[in-house]
Tab-separated table of C-alpha atoms and ligand atoms in Angstrom:
chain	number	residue	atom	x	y	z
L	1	UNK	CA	-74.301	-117.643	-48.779
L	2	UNK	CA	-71.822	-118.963	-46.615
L	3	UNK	CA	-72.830	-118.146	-43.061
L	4	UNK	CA	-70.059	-118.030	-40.446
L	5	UNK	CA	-72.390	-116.395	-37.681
L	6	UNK	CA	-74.070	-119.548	-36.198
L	7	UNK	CA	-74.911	-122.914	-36.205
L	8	UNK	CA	-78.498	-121.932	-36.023
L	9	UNK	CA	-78.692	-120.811	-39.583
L	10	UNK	CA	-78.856	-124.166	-41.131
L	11	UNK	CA	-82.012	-124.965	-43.197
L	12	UNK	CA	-83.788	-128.138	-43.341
L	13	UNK	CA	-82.570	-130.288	-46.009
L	14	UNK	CA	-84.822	-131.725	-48.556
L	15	UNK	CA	-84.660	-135.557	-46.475
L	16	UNK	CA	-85.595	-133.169	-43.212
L	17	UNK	CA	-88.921	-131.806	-45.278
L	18	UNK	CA	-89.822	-134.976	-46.450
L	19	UNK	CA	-89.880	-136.417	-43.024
L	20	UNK	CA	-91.815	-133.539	-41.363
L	21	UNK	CA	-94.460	-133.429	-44.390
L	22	UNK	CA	-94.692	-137.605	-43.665
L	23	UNK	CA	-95.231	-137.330	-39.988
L	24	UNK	CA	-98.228	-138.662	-38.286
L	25	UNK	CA	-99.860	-136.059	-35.951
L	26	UNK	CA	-102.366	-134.993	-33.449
L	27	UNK	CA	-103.269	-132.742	-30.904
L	28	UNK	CA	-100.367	-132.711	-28.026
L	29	UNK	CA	-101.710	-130.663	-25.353
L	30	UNK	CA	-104.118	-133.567	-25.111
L	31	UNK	CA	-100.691	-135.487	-25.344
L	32	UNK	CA	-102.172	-136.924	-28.649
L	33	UNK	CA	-99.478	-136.455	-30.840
L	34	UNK	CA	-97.835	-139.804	-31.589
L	35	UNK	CA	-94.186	-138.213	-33.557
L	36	UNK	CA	-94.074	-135.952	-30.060
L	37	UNK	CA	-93.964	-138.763	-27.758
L	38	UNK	CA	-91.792	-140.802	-29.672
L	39	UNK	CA	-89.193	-137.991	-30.109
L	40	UNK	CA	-89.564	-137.299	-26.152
L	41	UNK	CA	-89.108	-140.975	-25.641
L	42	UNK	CA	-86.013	-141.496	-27.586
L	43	UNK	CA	-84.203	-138.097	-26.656
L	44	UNK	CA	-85.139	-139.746	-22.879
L	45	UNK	CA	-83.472	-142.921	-23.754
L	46	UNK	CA	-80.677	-141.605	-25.451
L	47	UNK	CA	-80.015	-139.259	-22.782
L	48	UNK	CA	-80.527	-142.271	-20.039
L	49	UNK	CA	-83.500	-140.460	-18.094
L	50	UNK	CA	-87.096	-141.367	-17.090
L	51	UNK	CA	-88.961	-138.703	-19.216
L	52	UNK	CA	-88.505	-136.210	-22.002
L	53	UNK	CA	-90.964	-132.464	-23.084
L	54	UNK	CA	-90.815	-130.978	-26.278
L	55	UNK	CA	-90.012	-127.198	-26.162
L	56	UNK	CA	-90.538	-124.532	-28.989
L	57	UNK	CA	-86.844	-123.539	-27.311
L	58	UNK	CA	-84.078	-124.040	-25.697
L	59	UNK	CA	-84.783	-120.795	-24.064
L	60	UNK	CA	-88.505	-121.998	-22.879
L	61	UNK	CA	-86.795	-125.483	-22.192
L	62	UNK	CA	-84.029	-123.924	-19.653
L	63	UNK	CA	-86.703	-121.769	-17.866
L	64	UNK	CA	-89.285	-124.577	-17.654
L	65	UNK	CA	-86.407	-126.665	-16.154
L	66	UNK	CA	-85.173	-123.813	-13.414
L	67	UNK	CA	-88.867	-123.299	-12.392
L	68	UNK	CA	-89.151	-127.105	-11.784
L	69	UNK	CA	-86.596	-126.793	-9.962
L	70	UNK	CA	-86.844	-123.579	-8.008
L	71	UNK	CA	-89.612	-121.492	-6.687
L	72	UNK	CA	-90.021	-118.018	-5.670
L	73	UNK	CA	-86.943	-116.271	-3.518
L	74	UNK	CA	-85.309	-119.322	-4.317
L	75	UNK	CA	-81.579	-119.164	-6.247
L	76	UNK	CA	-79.259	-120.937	-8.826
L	77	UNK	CA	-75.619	-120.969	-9.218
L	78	UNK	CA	-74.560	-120.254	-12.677
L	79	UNK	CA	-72.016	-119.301	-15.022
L	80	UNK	CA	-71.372	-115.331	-15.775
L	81	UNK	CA	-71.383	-116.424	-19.658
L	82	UNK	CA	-74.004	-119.143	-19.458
L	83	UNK	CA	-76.363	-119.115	-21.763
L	84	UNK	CA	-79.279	-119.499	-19.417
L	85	UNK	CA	-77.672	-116.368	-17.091
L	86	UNK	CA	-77.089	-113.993	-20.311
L	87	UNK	CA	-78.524	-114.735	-23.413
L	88	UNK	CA	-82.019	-115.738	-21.676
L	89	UNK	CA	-83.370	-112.001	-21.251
L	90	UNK	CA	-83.463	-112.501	-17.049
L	91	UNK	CA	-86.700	-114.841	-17.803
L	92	UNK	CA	-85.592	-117.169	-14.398
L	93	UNK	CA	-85.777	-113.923	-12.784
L	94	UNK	CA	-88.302	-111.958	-14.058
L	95	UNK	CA	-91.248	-114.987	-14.717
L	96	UNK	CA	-89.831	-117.225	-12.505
L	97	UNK	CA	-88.917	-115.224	-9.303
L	98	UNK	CA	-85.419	-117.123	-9.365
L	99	UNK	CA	-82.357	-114.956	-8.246
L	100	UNK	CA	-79.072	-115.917	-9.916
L	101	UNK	CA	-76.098	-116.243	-8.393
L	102	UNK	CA	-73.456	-116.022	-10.831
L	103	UNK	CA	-69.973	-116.604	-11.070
L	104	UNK	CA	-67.131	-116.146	-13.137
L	105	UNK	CA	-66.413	-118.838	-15.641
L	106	UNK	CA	-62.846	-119.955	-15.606
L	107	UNK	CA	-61.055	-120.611	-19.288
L	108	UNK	CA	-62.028	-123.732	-19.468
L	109	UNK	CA	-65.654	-123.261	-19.162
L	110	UNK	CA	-66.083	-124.271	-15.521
L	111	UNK	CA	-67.150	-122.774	-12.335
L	112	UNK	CA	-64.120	-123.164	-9.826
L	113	UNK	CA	-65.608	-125.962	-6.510
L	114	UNK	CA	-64.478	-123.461	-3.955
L	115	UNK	CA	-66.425	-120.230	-5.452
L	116	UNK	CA	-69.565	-122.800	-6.027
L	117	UNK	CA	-69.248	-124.161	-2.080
L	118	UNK	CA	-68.253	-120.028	-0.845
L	119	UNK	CA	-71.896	-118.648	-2.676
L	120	UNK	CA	-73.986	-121.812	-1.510
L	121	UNK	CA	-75.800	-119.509	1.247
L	122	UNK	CA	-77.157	-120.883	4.682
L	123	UNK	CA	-80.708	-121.473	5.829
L	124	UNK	CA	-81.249	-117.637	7.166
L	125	UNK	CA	-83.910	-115.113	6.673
L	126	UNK	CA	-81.586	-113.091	5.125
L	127	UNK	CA	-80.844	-115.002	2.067
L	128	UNK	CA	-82.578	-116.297	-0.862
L	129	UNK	CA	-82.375	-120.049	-0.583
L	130	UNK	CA	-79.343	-121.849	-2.988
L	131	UNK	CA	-81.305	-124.828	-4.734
L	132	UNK	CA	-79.725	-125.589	-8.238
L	133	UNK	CA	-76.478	-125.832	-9.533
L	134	UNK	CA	-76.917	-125.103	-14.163
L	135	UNK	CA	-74.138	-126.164	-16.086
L	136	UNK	CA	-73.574	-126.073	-19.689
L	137	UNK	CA	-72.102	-128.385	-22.564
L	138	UNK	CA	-70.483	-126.858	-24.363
L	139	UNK	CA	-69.722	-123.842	-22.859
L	140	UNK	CA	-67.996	-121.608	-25.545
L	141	UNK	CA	-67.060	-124.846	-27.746
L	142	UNK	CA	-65.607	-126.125	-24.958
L	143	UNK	CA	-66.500	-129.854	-23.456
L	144	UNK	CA	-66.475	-129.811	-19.737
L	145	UNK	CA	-63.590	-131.652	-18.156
L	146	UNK	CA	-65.395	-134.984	-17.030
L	147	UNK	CA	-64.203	-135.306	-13.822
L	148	UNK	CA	-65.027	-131.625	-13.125
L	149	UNK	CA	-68.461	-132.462	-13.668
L	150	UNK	CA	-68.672	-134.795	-11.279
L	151	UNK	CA	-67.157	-132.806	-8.834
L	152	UNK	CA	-69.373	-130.208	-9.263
L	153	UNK	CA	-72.307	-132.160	-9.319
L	154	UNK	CA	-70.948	-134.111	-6.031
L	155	UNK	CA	-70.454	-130.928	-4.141
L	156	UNK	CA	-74.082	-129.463	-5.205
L	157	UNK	CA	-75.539	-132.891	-4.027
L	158	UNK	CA	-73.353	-133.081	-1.162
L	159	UNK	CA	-75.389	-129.415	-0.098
L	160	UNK	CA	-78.547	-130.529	-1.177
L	161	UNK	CA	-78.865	-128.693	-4.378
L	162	UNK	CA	-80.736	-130.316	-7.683
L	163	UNK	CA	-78.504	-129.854	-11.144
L	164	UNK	CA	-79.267	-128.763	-14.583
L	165	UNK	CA	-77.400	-129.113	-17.658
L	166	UNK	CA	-78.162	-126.376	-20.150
L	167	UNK	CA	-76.582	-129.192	-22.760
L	168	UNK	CA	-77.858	-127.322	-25.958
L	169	UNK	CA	-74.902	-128.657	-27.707
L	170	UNK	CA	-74.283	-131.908	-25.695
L	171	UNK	CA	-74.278	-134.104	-28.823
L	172	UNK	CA	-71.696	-131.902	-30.216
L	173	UNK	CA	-69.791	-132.532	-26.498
L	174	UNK	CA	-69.740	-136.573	-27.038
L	175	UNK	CA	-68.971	-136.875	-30.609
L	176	UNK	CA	-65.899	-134.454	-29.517
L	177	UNK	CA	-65.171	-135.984	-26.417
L	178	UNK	CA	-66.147	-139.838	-27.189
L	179	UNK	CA	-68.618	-139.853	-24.468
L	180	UNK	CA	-72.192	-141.136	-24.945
L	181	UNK	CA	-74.658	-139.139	-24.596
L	182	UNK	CA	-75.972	-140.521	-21.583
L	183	UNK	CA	-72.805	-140.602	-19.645
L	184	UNK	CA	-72.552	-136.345	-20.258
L	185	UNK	CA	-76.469	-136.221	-18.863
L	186	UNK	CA	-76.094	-139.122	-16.013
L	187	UNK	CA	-75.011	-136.544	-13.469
L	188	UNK	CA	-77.817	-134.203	-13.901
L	189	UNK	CA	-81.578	-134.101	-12.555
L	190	UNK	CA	-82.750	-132.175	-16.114
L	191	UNK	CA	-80.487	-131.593	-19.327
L	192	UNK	CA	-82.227	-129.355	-22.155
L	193	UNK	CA	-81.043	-130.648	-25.851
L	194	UNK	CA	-81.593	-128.226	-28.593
L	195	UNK	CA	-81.900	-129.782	-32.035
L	196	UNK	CA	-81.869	-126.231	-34.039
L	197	UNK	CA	-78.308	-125.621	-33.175
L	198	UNK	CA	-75.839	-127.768	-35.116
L	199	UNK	CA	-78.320	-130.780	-35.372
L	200	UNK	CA	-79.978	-128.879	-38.341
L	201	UNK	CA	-83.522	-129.140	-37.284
L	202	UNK	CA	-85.737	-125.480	-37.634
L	203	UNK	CA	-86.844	-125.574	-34.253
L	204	UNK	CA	-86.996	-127.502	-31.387
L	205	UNK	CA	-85.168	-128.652	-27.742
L	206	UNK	CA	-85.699	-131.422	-25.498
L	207	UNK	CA	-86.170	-131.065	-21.468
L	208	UNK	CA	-85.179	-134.744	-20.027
L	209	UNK	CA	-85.244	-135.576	-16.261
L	210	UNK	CA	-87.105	-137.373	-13.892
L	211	UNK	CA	-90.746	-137.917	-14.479
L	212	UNK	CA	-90.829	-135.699	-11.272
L	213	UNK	CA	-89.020	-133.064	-13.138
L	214	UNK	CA	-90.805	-133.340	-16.296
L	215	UNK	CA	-93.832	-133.370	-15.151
L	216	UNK	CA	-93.835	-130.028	-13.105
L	217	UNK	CA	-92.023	-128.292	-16.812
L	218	UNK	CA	-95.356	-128.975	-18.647
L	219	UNK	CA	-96.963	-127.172	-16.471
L	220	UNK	CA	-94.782	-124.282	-16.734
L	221	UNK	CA	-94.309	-124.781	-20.263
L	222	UNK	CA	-98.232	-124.414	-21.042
L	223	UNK	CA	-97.763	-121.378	-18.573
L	224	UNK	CA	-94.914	-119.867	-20.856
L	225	UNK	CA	-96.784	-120.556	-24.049
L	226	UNK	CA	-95.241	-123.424	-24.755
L	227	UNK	CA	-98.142	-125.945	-25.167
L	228	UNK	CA	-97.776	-126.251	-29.024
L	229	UNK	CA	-100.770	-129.190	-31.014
L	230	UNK	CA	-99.663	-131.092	-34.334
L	231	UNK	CA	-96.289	-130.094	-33.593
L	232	UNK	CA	-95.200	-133.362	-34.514
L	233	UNK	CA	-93.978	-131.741	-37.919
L	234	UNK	CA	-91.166	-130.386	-36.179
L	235	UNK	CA	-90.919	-133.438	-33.523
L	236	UNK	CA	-90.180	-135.004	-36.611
L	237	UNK	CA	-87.324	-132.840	-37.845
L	238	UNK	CA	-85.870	-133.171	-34.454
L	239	UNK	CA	-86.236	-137.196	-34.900
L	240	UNK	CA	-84.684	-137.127	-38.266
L	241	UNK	CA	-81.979	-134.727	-37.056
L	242	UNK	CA	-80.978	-137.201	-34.397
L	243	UNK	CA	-80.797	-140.074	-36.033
L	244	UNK	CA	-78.840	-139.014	-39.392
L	245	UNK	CA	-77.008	-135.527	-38.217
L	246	UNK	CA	-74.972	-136.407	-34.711
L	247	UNK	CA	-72.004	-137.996	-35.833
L	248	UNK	CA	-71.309	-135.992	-38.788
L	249	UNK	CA	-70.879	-133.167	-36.207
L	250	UNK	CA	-67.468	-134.382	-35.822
L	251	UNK	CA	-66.974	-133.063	-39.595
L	252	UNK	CA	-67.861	-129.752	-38.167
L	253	UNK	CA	-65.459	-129.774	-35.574
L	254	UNK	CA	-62.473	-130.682	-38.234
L	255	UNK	CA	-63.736	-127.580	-39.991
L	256	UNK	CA	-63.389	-125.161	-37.541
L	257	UNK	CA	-60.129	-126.458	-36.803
L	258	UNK	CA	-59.016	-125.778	-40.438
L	259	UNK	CA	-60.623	-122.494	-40.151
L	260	UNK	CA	-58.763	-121.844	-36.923
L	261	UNK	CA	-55.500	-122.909	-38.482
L	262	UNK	CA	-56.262	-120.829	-41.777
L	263	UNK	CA	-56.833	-117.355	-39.312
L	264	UNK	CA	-53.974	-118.565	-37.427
L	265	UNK	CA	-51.574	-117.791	-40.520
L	266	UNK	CA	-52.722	-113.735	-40.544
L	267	UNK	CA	-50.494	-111.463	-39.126
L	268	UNK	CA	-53.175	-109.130	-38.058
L	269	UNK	CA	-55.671	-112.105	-36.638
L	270	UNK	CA	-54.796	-113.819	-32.964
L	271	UNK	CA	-57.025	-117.092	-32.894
L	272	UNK	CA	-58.270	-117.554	-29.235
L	273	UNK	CA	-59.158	-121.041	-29.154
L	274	UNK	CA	-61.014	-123.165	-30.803
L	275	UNK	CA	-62.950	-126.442	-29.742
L	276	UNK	CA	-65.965	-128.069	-31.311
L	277	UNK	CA	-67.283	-126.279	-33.797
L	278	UNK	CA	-66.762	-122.777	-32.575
L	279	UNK	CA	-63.267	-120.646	-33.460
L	280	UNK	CA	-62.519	-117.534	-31.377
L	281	UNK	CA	-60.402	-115.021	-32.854
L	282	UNK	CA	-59.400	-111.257	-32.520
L	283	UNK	CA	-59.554	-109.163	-35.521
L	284	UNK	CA	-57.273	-104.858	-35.377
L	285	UNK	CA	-60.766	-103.181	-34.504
L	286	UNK	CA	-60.667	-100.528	-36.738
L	287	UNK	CA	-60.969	-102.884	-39.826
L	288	UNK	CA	-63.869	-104.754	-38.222
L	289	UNK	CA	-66.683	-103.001	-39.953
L	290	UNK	CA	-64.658	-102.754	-43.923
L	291	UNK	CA	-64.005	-106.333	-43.374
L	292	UNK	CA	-67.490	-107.377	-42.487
L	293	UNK	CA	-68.844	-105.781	-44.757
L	294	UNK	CA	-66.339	-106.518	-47.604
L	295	UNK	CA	-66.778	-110.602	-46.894
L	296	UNK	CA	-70.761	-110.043	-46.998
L	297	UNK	CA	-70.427	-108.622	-50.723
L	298	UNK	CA	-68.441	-111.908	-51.608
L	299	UNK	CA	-71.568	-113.889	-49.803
L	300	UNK	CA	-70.032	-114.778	-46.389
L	301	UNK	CA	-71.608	-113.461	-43.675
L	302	UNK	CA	-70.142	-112.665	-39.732
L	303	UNK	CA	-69.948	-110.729	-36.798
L	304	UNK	CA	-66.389	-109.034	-37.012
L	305	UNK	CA	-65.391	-107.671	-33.814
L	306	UNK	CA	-62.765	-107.057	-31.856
L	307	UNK	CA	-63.177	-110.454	-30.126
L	308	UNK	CA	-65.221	-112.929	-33.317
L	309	UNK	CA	-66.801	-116.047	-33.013
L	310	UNK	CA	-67.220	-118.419	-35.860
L	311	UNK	CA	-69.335	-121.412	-35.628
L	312	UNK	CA	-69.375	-124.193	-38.163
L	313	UNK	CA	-72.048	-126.245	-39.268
L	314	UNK	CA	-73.613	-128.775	-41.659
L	315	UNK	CA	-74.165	-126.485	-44.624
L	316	UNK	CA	-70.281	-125.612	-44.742
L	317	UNK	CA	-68.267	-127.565	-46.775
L	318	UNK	CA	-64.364	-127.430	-46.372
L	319	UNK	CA	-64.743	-125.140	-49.831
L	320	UNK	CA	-66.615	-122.637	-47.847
L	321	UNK	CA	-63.880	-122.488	-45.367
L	322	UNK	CA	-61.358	-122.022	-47.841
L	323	UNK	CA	-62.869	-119.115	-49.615
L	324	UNK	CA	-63.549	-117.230	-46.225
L	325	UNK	CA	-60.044	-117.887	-45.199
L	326	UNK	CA	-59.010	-116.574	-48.546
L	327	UNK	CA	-61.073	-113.728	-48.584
L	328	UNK	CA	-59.848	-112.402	-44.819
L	329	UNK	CA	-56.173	-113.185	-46.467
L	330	UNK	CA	-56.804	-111.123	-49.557
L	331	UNK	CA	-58.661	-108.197	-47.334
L	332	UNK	CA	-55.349	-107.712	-45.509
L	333	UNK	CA	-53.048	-108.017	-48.124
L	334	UNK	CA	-54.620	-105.721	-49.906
M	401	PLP	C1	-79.035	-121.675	-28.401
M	401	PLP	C2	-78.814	-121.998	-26.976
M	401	PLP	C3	-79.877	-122.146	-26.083
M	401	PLP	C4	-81.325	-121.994	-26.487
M	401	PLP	O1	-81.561	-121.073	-27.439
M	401	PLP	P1	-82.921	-120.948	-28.262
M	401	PLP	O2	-82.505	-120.050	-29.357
M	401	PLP	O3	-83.913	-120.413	-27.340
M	401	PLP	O4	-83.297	-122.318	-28.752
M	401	PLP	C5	-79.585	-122.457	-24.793
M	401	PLP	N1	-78.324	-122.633	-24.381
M	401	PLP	C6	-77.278	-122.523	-25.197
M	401	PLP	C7	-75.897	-122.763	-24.692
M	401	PLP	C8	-77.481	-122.210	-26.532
M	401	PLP	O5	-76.431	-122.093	-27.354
């Protein structure tokens, strides 16, 4: 199958299984489980913060981190497409009494200073009280402009606001970019890593931060259901994921940009954008469905929609690309 639809289909390679099946374990709600704390400890490192948490999810990982952060009637900026505004169910509002505040993303990902300064609300009865600024990186693909970020995070400090970096796909922001690592988190107070996106681990995210930070999280992780025991099996996948699968995301990123430039070359296809490892692209609705469902009898599966996404990831070769570009060609010559 060649799977277009996310960079969270990957399965664990046979390298990934060996290192899970040789990991040592024990009990980590009793914080006994040596593989946890030495993934938490190098994701810290490598992220240049006092403390890392091992979450089930990026999901659990983001609302552990605006809880920290937040408490009840209190509010975060965020993003109108962020991840941890839209694709998070409301949990920072419904379990963790947080209201959002969002605002509209411009193009390139970012929240404009001015709108982040105008909904920063004063100390008044009437309002909830403004306490976080999220971020994310990527957003869409897209690395945030550098100096934006410290902008942003200047202004939010500057009102006495903590930041978080929903940084899910952060590593695939510094192989892109050049920056390390650290230098994308060093702004933040908490940055949540996922290693099931284009890492190529099954499961897992990192929460790293302050010990402050962390600290308060595993409380509110145990809360959310989050306390997991030998999980260093998958602490392991995560390790192995980080040390052999971050720079070979910049082969991902050359693929979608062939894939981009392959669309690009159909009449009936506009190509959005592209950055990373995601392509954007708009497809004549009415074909939408035949072509979906045409491409998954060849083995190639997507969302077509008006507006499609198409991530890439480490099981796509440059073959795989080919054939779906081929295959969308054929469909509209035909
Ligand atoms: C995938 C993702 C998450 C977390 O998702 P889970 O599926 O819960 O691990 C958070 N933020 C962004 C931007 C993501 O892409």
């Amino acid at each position: 199958m060649i799977d277009l639809r996310s960079d969270t289909v990957t399965r664990p390679s046979q390298a990934m299984l060996a290192a899970m099946a040789a990991a040592e374990v024990g009990d980590d709600v009793w914080g006994d489980d040596p593989t946890v704390l030495r993934l938490q400890a190098t994701v810290a490192e490598r992220a240049g913060k006092e403390a890392g948490l091992f979450f089930p999810s990026g999901t659990q990982s983001n609302l552990a981190a605006l809880m920290a952060h937040c408490g009840r009637g209190d509010e975060y900026i965020v993003g109108q497409s962020a991840h941890t505004y839209r694709n998070e169910g409301g949990g920072a509002a419904v379990l963790g009494s947080i209201q959002p505040q969002p605002i509209t993303n411009a193009a390139d990902g970012s929240l404009p200073l001015d709108e982040i300064a105008a909904a920063i609300k004063p100390i008044d009865d009437h309002f909830a009280r403004t306490r976080l600024l999220a971020l994310e990186n990527t957003i869409g693909g897209k690395v945030l402009p550098a100096g934006y970020v410290a902008d942003a995070v200047a202004l939010a400090k500057g009102r006495g606001l903590s930041t978080h970096l929903d940084g899910a796909r952060v590593c695939n922001a510094a192989v892109a970019s050049g920056q390390s690592i650290a230098a994308l988190c060093a702004p933040f107070d908490s940055v949540s890593i996922c290693f099931s996106k284009g890492l190529g681990a099954p499961v897992g995210s990192v929460l790293v931060g302050s010990a402050d930070v962390v600290e308060s999280a595993r409380r509110w992780r145990k809360m959310l259901g989050g306390g997991m025991r030998q999980s260093g099996v998958l602490a392991a996948a995560c390790l192995y994921a980080l040390e052999h699968n971050v720079d070979r995301l910049a082969e991902d990123h050359e693929n979608a940009e062939h894939l981009a430039r392959g669309l690009a070359e159909i009449d009936e296809v506009h190509v959005q954008s592209w950055a990373t490892n995601m392509v954007f692209a708009e497809f004549p609705q009415e074909q939408c469905a035949a072509l979906e469902a045409s491409l998954k009898e060849q083995g190639i599966l997507t969302q077509m929609l008006y507006a499609s996404r198409f991530v890439t990831h480490m099981d796509l070769t440059r073959a795989d690309i080919d054939m779906f570009v081929s295959a969308v060609k054929k469909h509209f010559a035909g």
